[in-house]
Short mmCIF file of C-alpha atoms in Angstrom, two decimals:
data_model
loop_
_atom_site.label_atom_id
_atom_site.label_comp_id
_atom_site.label_asym_id
_atom_site.label_seq_id
_atom_site.Cartn_x
_atom_site.Cartn_y
_atom_site.Cartn_z
CA MET R 1 -47.23 24.43 191.23
CA GLN R 2 -50.91 25.23 191.84
CA LYS R 3 -51.87 24.01 195.44
CA PHE R 4 -54.80 21.97 195.62
CA SER R 5 -57.39 22.72 198.38
CA ALA R 6 -61.05 23.54 198.94
CA PHE R 7 -60.42 27.16 198.44
CA SER R 8 -58.44 26.57 195.06
CA LEU R 9 -61.39 24.26 193.79
CA ALA R 10 -63.86 26.91 194.74
CA ARG R 11 -61.90 29.63 193.12
CA GLN R 12 -61.34 27.55 189.77
CA ALA R 13 -65.04 26.73 189.94
CA LEU R 14 -65.91 30.31 189.76
CA GLY R 15 -63.44 30.69 186.68
CA ARG R 16 -65.60 27.61 185.10
CA HIS R 17 -62.29 25.38 185.76
CA LEU R 18 -60.50 27.39 183.05
CA GLY R 19 -57.50 28.32 185.11
CA TRP R 20 -56.20 24.99 185.73
CA GLN R 21 -52.37 24.73 184.94
CA PRO R 22 -50.72 21.22 183.61
CA GLN R 23 -49.43 18.96 186.43
CA TRP R 24 -46.15 18.81 185.37
CA ARG R 25 -43.73 20.25 182.76
CA SER R 26 -43.14 18.45 179.56
CA VAL R 27 -39.71 19.06 178.45
CA ALA R 28 -36.97 18.10 176.05
CA PRO R 29 -33.96 16.34 177.38
CA LYS R 30 -30.88 18.57 178.00
CA PRO R 31 -27.42 17.31 177.11
CA SER R 32 -26.43 16.18 180.67
CA TYR R 33 -27.94 15.47 184.15
CA ASP R 34 -26.50 14.35 187.23
CA ILE R 35 -28.92 11.34 187.57
CA ILE R 36 -31.23 9.75 184.95
CA ILE R 37 -34.13 7.35 186.08
CA VAL R 38 -35.09 5.06 183.08
CA GLY R 39 -38.92 4.26 183.52
CA GLY R 40 -41.62 6.79 184.32
CA GLY R 41 -43.88 4.59 186.12
CA GLY R 42 -44.51 4.98 189.91
CA HIS R 43 -41.36 3.64 191.24
CA GLY R 44 -39.19 5.75 188.77
CA LEU R 45 -41.14 9.05 189.27
CA GLY R 46 -41.12 8.64 192.96
CA ALA R 47 -37.50 7.84 192.83
CA ALA R 48 -37.07 11.11 191.14
CA TYR R 49 -39.04 12.90 193.55
CA TYR R 50 -37.09 11.49 196.72
CA LEU R 51 -33.83 12.38 195.25
CA ALA R 52 -34.71 15.81 194.87
CA ARG R 53 -37.07 16.30 198.04
CA GLN R 54 -34.93 14.27 200.44
CA HIS R 55 -31.30 13.97 199.17
CA GLY R 56 -31.43 17.81 197.88
CA LEU R 57 -30.63 17.01 194.33
CA ARG R 58 -31.73 18.68 191.44
CA ASN R 59 -30.34 18.10 188.15
CA ILE R 60 -32.46 14.93 187.49
CA ALA R 61 -34.34 13.43 184.43
CA VAL R 62 -36.83 10.70 184.22
CA VAL R 63 -36.91 9.17 180.85
CA GLU R 64 -39.98 6.92 179.86
CA ARG R 65 -40.29 5.01 176.51
CA GLY R 66 -43.90 5.68 176.28
CA TRP R 67 -46.16 7.88 178.25
CA LEU R 68 -46.14 8.58 181.87
CA ALA R 69 -47.15 5.75 184.22
CA GLY R 70 -48.61 3.83 181.11
CA GLY R 71 -46.84 0.43 181.67
CA ASN R 72 -47.13 -1.69 185.01
CA THR R 73 -48.54 1.18 186.86
CA ALA R 74 -51.38 1.40 184.68
CA ARG R 75 -51.95 -2.31 184.72
CA ASN R 76 -52.31 -3.58 188.24
CA THR R 77 -55.25 -4.28 190.77
CA THR R 78 -54.15 -1.38 193.13
CA ILE R 79 -53.88 -3.34 196.40
CA ILE R 80 -51.76 -2.33 199.24
CA ARG R 81 -50.62 -4.46 202.18
CA SER R 82 -47.58 -5.49 204.01
CA ASN R 83 -48.33 -8.76 205.43
CA TYR R 84 -45.43 -10.59 203.91
CA LEU R 85 -43.75 -13.56 205.81
CA PHE R 86 -40.07 -12.94 206.27
CA GLU R 87 -38.76 -9.83 208.20
CA GLN R 88 -36.74 -8.36 205.44
CA SER R 89 -39.68 -8.54 202.89
CA SER R 90 -42.32 -7.32 205.49
CA SER R 91 -40.17 -4.44 206.66
CA TYR R 92 -39.68 -3.16 202.91
CA TYR R 93 -43.54 -3.42 202.45
CA GLU R 94 -44.25 -1.85 205.86
CA HIS R 95 -41.89 1.15 205.04
CA ALA R 96 -44.08 1.26 201.88
CA LEU R 97 -47.42 1.34 203.93
CA LYS R 98 -46.22 3.87 206.35
CA LEU R 99 -45.37 6.28 203.31
CA TRP R 100 -48.70 5.42 201.71
CA GLU R 101 -50.54 6.49 204.91
CA ASN R 102 -49.21 10.04 204.52
CA LEU R 103 -48.74 10.24 200.77
CA SER R 104 -51.79 12.38 199.84
CA ASP R 105 -50.67 15.00 202.40
CA GLU R 106 -47.10 14.95 201.54
CA LEU R 107 -47.67 15.35 197.59
CA ASN R 108 -50.87 17.57 197.96
CA TYR R 109 -52.47 15.20 195.52
CA ASN R 110 -55.35 12.81 196.56
CA VAL R 111 -53.96 9.55 195.79
CA MET R 112 -57.35 8.09 196.95
CA PHE R 113 -55.77 5.54 199.53
CA SER R 114 -58.33 3.70 201.35
CA GLN R 115 -57.46 1.39 204.26
CA ARG R 116 -60.54 -0.84 203.74
CA GLY R 117 -58.53 -3.79 204.94
CA CYS R 118 -57.37 -6.86 202.97
CA LEU R 119 -58.69 -10.23 203.77
CA MET R 120 -56.67 -13.43 202.65
CA ILE R 121 -59.10 -16.33 202.99
CA ALA R 122 -58.00 -19.92 203.78
CA HIS R 123 -59.54 -23.08 202.08
CA ASN R 124 -57.70 -25.97 203.49
CA VAL R 125 -55.67 -27.07 206.34
CA HIS R 126 -52.50 -26.10 204.78
CA ASP R 127 -53.84 -22.62 204.21
CA VAL R 128 -54.91 -22.19 207.79
CA GLN R 129 -51.66 -22.97 208.97
CA VAL R 130 -49.63 -20.94 206.68
CA PHE R 131 -51.93 -17.97 207.28
CA LYS R 132 -51.63 -18.20 211.01
CA ARG R 133 -47.88 -18.41 210.72
CA HIS R 134 -48.03 -15.22 208.43
CA VAL R 135 -50.12 -13.52 211.36
CA HIS R 136 -47.90 -14.42 213.92
CA ALA R 137 -44.72 -13.66 212.10
CA ASN R 138 -46.14 -10.12 211.32
CA ARG R 139 -47.34 -9.45 214.77
CA LEU R 140 -43.85 -10.24 215.75
CA ASN R 141 -42.57 -7.46 213.63
CA GLY R 142 -45.08 -4.92 214.92
CA ILE R 143 -47.10 -5.29 211.62
CA ASP R 144 -51.01 -5.40 211.97
CA ASN R 145 -52.59 -8.86 211.13
CA GLU R 146 -55.09 -11.13 212.75
CA TRP R 147 -56.82 -14.32 212.39
CA LEU R 148 -60.70 -14.34 211.75
CA THR R 149 -62.89 -17.25 211.93
CA PRO R 150 -65.59 -18.10 208.99
CA GLU R 151 -68.20 -16.29 210.92
CA GLN R 152 -66.06 -13.28 211.59
CA VAL R 153 -64.89 -13.33 207.90
CA LYS R 154 -68.72 -13.29 207.12
CA VAL R 155 -69.08 -10.17 209.25
CA PHE R 156 -66.31 -8.35 207.97
CA CYS R 157 -67.22 -9.08 204.20
CA PRO R 158 -71.09 -10.01 203.84
CA PRO R 159 -71.06 -11.08 200.22
CA LEU R 160 -68.72 -13.97 200.85
CA ASN R 161 -70.27 -17.28 200.83
CA ILE R 162 -69.00 -19.29 203.90
CA SER R 163 -71.23 -22.48 203.12
CA PRO R 164 -68.99 -25.46 204.29
CA ASN R 165 -70.44 -27.43 201.25
CA ILE R 166 -68.64 -25.37 198.60
CA ARG R 167 -65.90 -26.80 196.45
CA TYR R 168 -63.44 -24.50 198.39
CA PRO R 169 -64.95 -23.81 201.79
CA VAL R 170 -63.74 -20.56 203.70
CA LEU R 171 -62.13 -21.95 206.84
CA GLY R 172 -60.96 -18.56 207.93
CA GLY R 173 -58.94 -15.59 206.88
CA ALA R 174 -55.96 -13.45 207.87
CA LEU R 175 -57.15 -9.86 207.93
CA GLN R 176 -54.78 -6.68 207.63
CA ARG R 177 -56.99 -3.83 208.54
CA ARG R 178 -54.36 -1.13 207.44
CA ALA R 179 -54.24 -2.58 203.88
CA GLY R 180 -56.27 -1.46 201.26
CA THR R 181 -56.28 0.06 197.81
CA ALA R 182 -55.23 3.45 196.04
CA ARG R 183 -55.63 5.03 192.85
CA HIS R 184 -52.66 3.67 190.65
CA ASP R 185 -52.69 6.58 188.26
CA ALA R 186 -52.85 9.35 190.93
CA VAL R 187 -49.78 8.06 192.74
CA ALA R 188 -47.80 8.49 189.45
CA TRP R 189 -49.11 11.78 188.61
CA GLY R 190 -48.74 12.98 192.10
CA TYR R 191 -45.02 12.05 191.98
CA ALA R 192 -44.65 13.50 188.70
CA ARG R 193 -46.30 16.78 189.73
CA ALA R 194 -44.20 17.14 192.81
CA ALA R 195 -40.94 16.01 191.38
CA SER R 196 -41.45 18.48 188.42
CA ASP R 197 -42.22 21.06 190.67
CA LEU R 198 -38.66 20.52 192.39
CA GLY R 199 -36.94 21.02 188.94
CA VAL R 200 -37.05 17.32 187.63
CA ASP R 201 -37.35 16.93 184.07
CA ILE R 202 -39.78 14.30 182.88
CA ILE R 203 -39.32 13.19 179.36
CA GLU R 204 -41.74 10.96 177.71
CA ASN R 205 -41.41 9.23 174.31
CA CYS R 206 -37.97 8.83 174.90
CA GLU R 207 -36.79 5.29 174.70
CA VAL R 208 -33.29 4.34 176.08
CA THR R 209 -31.53 2.39 173.24
CA GLY R 210 -27.97 2.19 174.89
CA ILE R 211 -25.92 2.93 178.24
CA ASP R 212 -22.53 4.36 177.60
CA ARG R 213 -19.64 3.75 179.64
CA ASP R 214 -16.11 5.18 179.94
CA ALA R 215 -12.93 3.22 179.76
CA SER R 216 -13.06 2.31 183.65
CA GLY R 217 -16.59 0.88 183.15
CA ARG R 218 -18.33 3.71 184.80
CA VAL R 219 -21.45 4.86 182.98
CA THR R 220 -21.56 8.03 181.53
CA GLY R 221 -24.96 8.52 179.85
CA VAL R 222 -27.60 6.89 177.66
CA GLN R 223 -28.53 6.84 174.09
CA THR R 224 -32.09 7.35 173.38
CA THR R 225 -34.52 8.02 170.68
CA ARG R 226 -34.23 11.54 171.33
CA GLY R 227 -30.47 11.72 171.24
CA PRO R 228 -27.67 10.96 173.61
CA ILE R 229 -27.93 12.20 177.25
CA ARG R 230 -25.03 12.22 179.56
CA ALA R 231 -25.36 11.19 183.32
CA LYS R 232 -22.91 10.51 186.28
CA LYS R 233 -25.62 8.08 187.61
CA ILE R 234 -28.31 5.95 186.16
CA GLY R 235 -31.20 4.10 187.87
CA VAL R 236 -33.12 1.66 185.96
CA SER R 237 -36.62 1.17 187.05
CA ALA R 238 -38.31 -0.20 184.02
CA ALA R 239 -40.29 -3.21 185.21
CA GLY R 240 -41.20 -5.44 182.51
CA HIS R 241 -38.12 -4.18 180.41
CA SER R 242 -35.32 -4.38 183.20
CA SER R 243 -33.71 -7.14 181.13
CA VAL R 244 -33.82 -5.40 178.04
CA VAL R 245 -32.20 -2.31 179.48
CA MET R 246 -29.76 -3.86 181.66
CA ALA R 247 -28.48 -6.00 179.02
CA MET R 248 -27.49 -2.53 177.32
CA ALA R 249 -24.73 -2.52 180.11
CA GLY R 250 -23.86 -6.17 179.78
CA ILE R 251 -25.88 -7.29 182.98
CA ARG R 252 -28.04 -10.48 182.89
CA LEU R 253 -30.49 -10.19 185.62
CA PRO R 254 -32.26 -13.32 187.39
CA LEU R 255 -35.63 -12.47 185.78
CA GLN R 256 -38.02 -13.96 183.66
CA ILE R 257 -41.12 -12.05 182.81
CA ASN R 258 -44.77 -13.55 182.64
CA PRO R 259 -48.21 -11.76 181.49
CA LEU R 260 -50.39 -11.05 184.40
CA GLN R 261 -53.93 -10.35 183.80
CA ALA R 262 -56.69 -8.39 185.28
CA LEU R 263 -60.12 -7.40 184.73
CA VAL R 264 -63.04 -5.33 185.75
CA SER R 265 -66.82 -5.68 185.76
CA GLU R 266 -69.22 -3.01 184.90
CA PRO R 267 -69.70 -0.63 187.90
CA VAL R 268 -72.09 -1.27 190.42
CA LYS R 269 -73.31 0.39 193.76
CA PRO R 270 -70.99 -0.10 196.79
CA ALA R 271 -71.32 -3.84 197.27
CA PHE R 272 -67.83 -5.15 198.35
CA PRO R 273 -66.33 -3.54 201.44
CA CYS R 274 -62.76 -4.69 201.59
CA VAL R 275 -60.05 -6.31 199.56
CA VAL R 276 -60.29 -10.21 199.47
CA MET R 277 -57.61 -12.31 198.23
CA SER R 278 -57.46 -16.22 198.11
CA ASN R 279 -54.34 -17.73 196.87
CA THR R 280 -55.51 -21.22 196.69
CA ILE R 281 -58.31 -20.67 194.13
CA HIS R 282 -56.67 -17.71 192.87
CA ALA R 283 -59.06 -14.99 193.22
CA TYR R 284 -58.62 -11.57 194.44
CA ILE R 285 -61.32 -8.69 194.20
CA SER R 286 -61.86 -5.23 195.40
CA GLN R 287 -64.32 -2.71 194.23
CA SER R 288 -63.01 0.50 193.02
CA ASP R 289 -64.44 3.87 193.95
CA LYS R 290 -66.02 4.09 190.54
CA GLY R 291 -67.88 0.68 191.32
CA GLU R 292 -66.24 -1.68 189.26
CA MET R 293 -65.16 -4.92 190.69
CA VAL R 294 -61.20 -4.94 190.23
CA ILE R 295 -60.24 -8.62 189.69
CA GLY R 296 -56.85 -10.12 189.68
CA ALA R 297 -56.40 -13.12 187.53
CA GLY R 298 -53.41 -15.25 187.18
CA THR R 299 -50.04 -15.37 185.25
CA ASP R 300 -49.67 -17.31 182.27
CA SER R 301 -46.82 -19.66 182.41
CA TYR R 302 -44.53 -18.39 179.56
CA VAL R 303 -41.94 -15.50 179.02
CA SER R 304 -43.95 -12.97 177.03
CA TYR R 305 -43.61 -9.21 176.20
CA THR R 306 -47.00 -8.96 174.67
CA GLN R 307 -49.02 -7.37 177.50
CA ARG R 308 -51.90 -9.95 176.99
CA GLY R 309 -52.48 -13.65 177.94
CA GLY R 310 -54.71 -16.34 177.58
CA LEU R 311 -58.54 -16.15 178.40
CA HIS R 312 -58.52 -19.40 180.07
CA ILE R 313 -56.51 -17.80 183.00
CA PRO R 314 -59.12 -15.12 183.84
CA ALA R 315 -61.86 -17.69 183.10
CA HIS R 316 -60.46 -19.97 185.87
CA THR R 317 -60.45 -16.91 188.25
CA LEU R 318 -64.00 -16.05 187.42
CA GLU R 319 -65.02 -19.61 188.14
CA ALA R 320 -63.62 -19.33 191.65
CA ILE R 321 -65.01 -15.77 192.31
CA CYS R 322 -68.52 -17.01 191.12
CA GLU R 323 -68.71 -19.64 193.89
CA LEU R 324 -67.08 -17.73 196.39
CA VAL R 325 -69.33 -14.56 195.95
CA PRO R 326 -72.56 -15.95 194.31
CA ASP R 327 -74.01 -12.44 193.96
CA PHE R 328 -71.55 -11.63 191.38
CA ARG R 329 -72.63 -14.20 188.95
CA ARG R 330 -74.67 -11.67 186.99
CA LEU R 331 -71.86 -9.13 186.75
CA ARG R 332 -70.80 -8.51 183.19
CA MET R 333 -67.01 -7.88 182.79
CA LEU R 334 -66.11 -4.79 180.85
CA ARG R 335 -62.66 -5.15 180.04
CA SER R 336 -59.32 -6.99 180.72
CA TRP R 337 -55.73 -6.35 180.24
CA GLY R 338 -52.20 -7.78 180.88
CA GLY R 339 -49.15 -6.62 182.33
CA ILE R 340 -45.72 -8.14 182.33
CA THR R 341 -44.14 -9.09 185.56
CA ASP R 342 -40.41 -9.35 186.15
CA ASN R 343 -40.27 -12.48 188.45
CA THR R 344 -37.31 -13.41 190.42
CA PRO R 345 -36.41 -16.96 191.29
CA ASP R 346 -37.27 -16.26 194.99
CA ARG R 347 -40.02 -13.82 194.13
CA SER R 348 -38.45 -11.03 196.02
CA PRO R 349 -37.34 -7.58 194.30
CA ILE R 350 -34.00 -6.38 193.51
CA THR R 351 -33.35 -2.78 194.64
CA ALA R 352 -29.52 -2.59 194.55
CA LYS R 353 -26.19 -1.35 193.23
CA THR R 354 -24.72 -3.31 190.20
CA SER R 355 -21.36 -4.35 189.20
CA VAL R 356 -21.22 -1.39 187.13
CA PRO R 357 -20.21 1.77 188.65
CA GLY R 358 -22.96 4.30 188.54
CA LEU R 359 -25.85 2.03 187.52
CA TYR R 360 -28.33 1.15 189.98
CA VAL R 361 -31.37 -1.27 189.28
CA ASN R 362 -34.91 -1.52 191.05
CA CYS R 363 -36.71 -4.46 189.39
CA GLY R 364 -38.07 -7.85 190.12
CA TRP R 365 -41.26 -6.66 191.59
CA GLY R 366 -42.90 -9.45 189.74
CA THR R 367 -46.80 -9.44 190.48
CA GLY R 368 -46.62 -7.33 193.65
CA GLY R 369 -45.03 -4.00 192.72
CA PHE R 370 -47.94 -1.28 193.07
CA LYS R 371 -48.07 -1.63 196.83
CA ALA R 372 -44.56 -0.97 197.31
CA THR R 373 -44.28 2.23 194.95
CA PRO R 374 -43.47 4.76 197.71
CA GLY R 375 -41.17 2.50 199.76
CA ALA R 376 -39.14 1.28 196.48
CA ALA R 377 -39.06 4.69 195.17
CA ASN R 378 -37.86 6.10 198.48
CA LEU R 379 -35.28 3.24 199.27
CA PHE R 380 -34.04 3.46 195.33
CA ALA R 381 -33.50 7.26 195.55
CA TRP R 382 -31.32 6.47 198.92
CA THR R 383 -29.23 3.78 197.13
CA ILE R 384 -28.65 6.04 194.31
CA ALA R 385 -27.83 9.26 196.10
CA ARG R 386 -25.51 7.61 198.80
CA ASP R 387 -24.22 4.82 196.52
CA GLU R 388 -25.02 2.41 199.27
CA PRO R 389 -28.26 0.56 200.19
CA HIS R 390 -30.50 1.70 203.22
CA PRO R 391 -30.81 -1.24 205.76
CA ILE R 392 -34.35 -1.89 204.73
CA ASN R 393 -33.24 -2.81 201.05
CA ALA R 394 -29.77 -4.00 201.75
CA PRO R 395 -30.86 -7.78 201.73
CA PHE R 396 -32.51 -7.03 198.28
CA THR R 397 -29.36 -7.31 196.19
CA LEU R 398 -28.19 -9.21 192.84
CA GLU R 399 -25.32 -10.89 194.92
CA ARG R 400 -27.97 -13.12 197.06
CA PHE R 401 -28.69 -15.30 194.05
CA ARG R 402 -24.83 -16.24 194.28
CA GLU R 403 -24.57 -16.17 197.87
CA GLY R 404 -27.71 -18.32 198.53
CA THR R 405 -29.33 -15.67 200.58
CA LEU R 406 -32.57 -15.84 199.03
CA ILE R 407 -35.78 -14.38 200.67
CA ASP R 408 -38.31 -16.85 199.23
CA GLU R 409 -41.67 -14.97 199.35
CA ALA R 410 -43.22 -17.34 196.91
CA ALA R 411 -46.13 -17.96 199.28
CA ALA R 412 -46.70 -14.52 200.21
CA ALA R 413 -46.94 -13.22 196.62
CA ALA R 414 -50.44 -14.42 196.51
CA VAL R 415 -50.42 -15.11 192.54
CA ALA R 416 -49.60 -18.61 191.81
CA HIS R 417 -46.62 -18.94 189.72
CA MET I 1 -54.63 -19.77 174.65
CA LEU I 2 -51.77 -20.81 172.43
CA LEU I 3 -52.04 -23.68 169.92
CA ILE I 4 -49.04 -25.80 170.25
CA ALA I 5 -47.66 -28.26 167.78
CA CYS I 6 -46.59 -31.15 170.03
CA PRO I 7 -43.76 -32.88 167.77
CA TYR I 8 -45.26 -36.33 168.65
CA CYS I 9 -49.14 -35.51 168.73
CA GLY I 10 -49.67 -32.74 166.56
CA PRO I 11 -51.27 -29.11 167.28
CA ARG I 12 -53.07 -29.13 170.67
CA ALA I 13 -54.33 -26.42 173.19
CA GLU I 14 -51.82 -24.66 175.56
CA ILE I 15 -53.71 -26.22 178.51
CA GLU I 16 -52.46 -29.45 177.68
CA PHE I 17 -48.86 -28.35 178.22
CA ALA I 18 -46.41 -27.53 180.93
CA TYR I 19 -43.91 -24.56 180.55
CA GLY I 20 -40.36 -25.37 181.17
CA GLY I 21 -38.57 -22.17 180.59
CA GLU I 22 -35.54 -21.30 178.40
CA ALA I 23 -33.82 -24.27 176.46
CA HIS I 24 -30.31 -25.38 175.67
CA ILE I 25 -29.10 -24.33 179.19
CA ALA I 26 -26.24 -27.18 179.83
CA ARG I 27 -25.68 -28.17 183.54
CA PRO I 28 -22.13 -27.27 184.35
CA GLY I 29 -19.65 -29.87 186.06
CA PRO I 30 -18.74 -29.55 189.64
CA GLU I 31 -15.37 -27.56 188.91
CA VAL I 32 -16.95 -24.38 187.85
CA SER I 33 -17.04 -21.27 189.83
CA GLU I 34 -19.77 -19.66 192.25
CA GLU I 35 -20.58 -17.15 189.44
CA GLU I 36 -20.80 -19.69 186.67
CA TRP I 37 -22.95 -22.04 188.81
CA ALA I 38 -25.35 -19.06 189.99
CA ALA I 39 -25.64 -18.23 186.21
CA PHE I 40 -26.77 -21.68 185.51
CA LEU I 41 -29.34 -21.98 188.14
CA TYR I 42 -30.80 -18.24 188.18
CA LEU I 43 -29.67 -15.98 185.14
CA ARG I 44 -31.66 -16.04 181.92
CA ASP I 45 -31.86 -14.15 179.05
CA ASN I 46 -35.63 -13.18 179.25
CA THR I 47 -35.57 -12.67 175.68
CA LYS I 48 -37.40 -9.92 173.87
CA GLY I 49 -37.65 -11.64 170.34
CA VAL I 50 -37.21 -15.15 169.29
CA LEU I 51 -36.82 -17.51 172.28
CA ALA I 52 -35.92 -21.18 172.48
CA GLU I 53 -38.03 -22.91 175.39
CA ARG I 54 -38.94 -26.11 176.68
CA TRP I 55 -42.36 -27.27 177.03
CA ARG I 56 -43.94 -30.59 178.28
CA HIS I 57 -46.99 -32.18 176.85
CA ALA I 58 -48.07 -33.23 180.29
CA HIS I 59 -51.69 -34.01 179.58
CA GLY I 60 -50.66 -35.75 176.17
CA CYS I 61 -47.87 -38.03 175.41
CA GLY I 62 -46.00 -36.45 178.47
CA ARG I 63 -42.48 -35.90 176.61
CA PHE I 64 -40.51 -32.82 176.56
CA PHE I 65 -39.74 -30.96 173.34
CA ASN I 66 -38.53 -27.62 172.52
CA ALA I 67 -40.14 -24.59 170.82
CA LEU I 68 -39.03 -21.29 168.92
CA ARG I 69 -41.63 -18.59 169.75
CA ASP I 70 -41.45 -14.98 169.46
CA THR I 71 -42.14 -13.20 172.77
CA ARG I 72 -43.02 -10.00 170.98
CA THR I 73 -45.95 -11.51 169.50
CA ASP I 74 -46.28 -15.07 171.06
CA ARG I 75 -46.29 -16.65 167.64
CA ILE I 76 -44.68 -19.98 167.71
CA LEU I 77 -42.43 -20.51 164.70
CA GLU I 78 -41.23 -24.04 165.17
CA THR I 79 -41.36 -26.85 167.46
CA TYR I 80 -38.47 -29.55 167.60
CA GLU I 81 -37.45 -32.70 169.71
CA MET I 82 -35.29 -32.54 172.61
CA GLY I 83 -31.75 -32.96 171.78
CA ALA I 84 -31.89 -31.50 168.39
CA ALA I 85 -30.01 -28.14 167.85
CA ARG I 86 -31.83 -24.97 167.73
CA PRO I 87 -33.20 -24.33 164.22
CA ASP I 88 -32.04 -20.94 162.74
CA ALA I 89 -34.75 -18.37 164.06
CA LYS I 90 -36.69 -16.72 161.38
CA GLN I 91 -36.07 -13.31 162.59
CA GLY I 92 -37.52 -11.40 159.63
CA GLU I 93 -40.70 -13.48 159.56
CA ALA I 94 -41.44 -13.15 163.14
CA ALA I 95 -41.18 -9.29 163.39
#
């Protein structure tokens, strides 16, 4: 693996940048692996990396139906935060946030992590009470979060309209200063590069069509569009297609997928200093390093695998944003897209063993999986390697839906669904 | 935006409707096991293909009805009244 540094950049510049090597090996599948990760997004590639790096396992493959990080990794709004309400969730997201803080150094790959702060604004008495509860809950758990008055909100994010006379006035906001954004592609590419360097095979254009099991029920491998591959353990991290893949092993998941849309404006000069989210009017915005306003719209209500949605959903978000940030009225929207989000009934993820020996699942990240990427990858790898959950992801089981030990984060997930 | 044919009012825009999730899920009696009760409450097929689902014409007649929709294309194949059996899904046409 070529090391990235100021020196390597200068040396390659002298060679007119003709000496760069591919970032990861693209290989054909071998007949057999110890572990196969199904799904080559950030979570899956990261899990393969941590299995190799932290658990010393080497004979690992990541199989991806399409191309690397072309699913939900490429279709989110790149926001990172850990200000969830319940201790189980905030611990999980905080674990991820701590890994984000060191990720560029660890991977020798600039994931463009930018802790510019995430401001969740309140528009009514109920919002104020809920967000203050979040602030207190987070602080009790050692996670930074603070309450800002409308005037303090205006100082932190000057483009916001804090007039009390608008339809949804700003009554304050909860600010997590350590929150921010990262480059969505870069985290996947960085993990792919580092995992490949540790011997992980990354196999693209390889759709899993079946999961093989022996007489005892234990997994023995997968059937793919590139032939059968044997494996002792299989970890499924297939985001919107988790239900489809797990059904191949006879497992029904408590998931329903919905399209979630996002859009970006034309690029402009730096004009928006932080991430702003509003659950009530459903708007969330940040500015990319390229200058685009990255805007998260809402979910469509119905189950769909189409990776698109109705135009009335982003239109609703844009109406709210034009009121909240009047400067943005003249921005042109360049493109919009949809991802498919796998939502659980309690809006918390599942990172767990399953009832099938050797089969593990990481799913149900719904509308919020990007922020969790390093944490989910790290804990999924732990669960697969040790055949037991780490204490942080131990509550995030499939059994919680039978036991009733739900982790109801519908309010913290920030997308109205 | 989907164009949805309410069986009572005819084709209307999606924003007049509320989604009700998978259709034809019968509530089990009190004798069932914890697993069956959890499955009724939480497990859904999340079908990739033709899905029978419930809609409510919330801003119209207010009535519930069912629809067959292909979740790969969002194309609605058929709508039918609550209580009616699921019509045969036209698989070939849907793909």
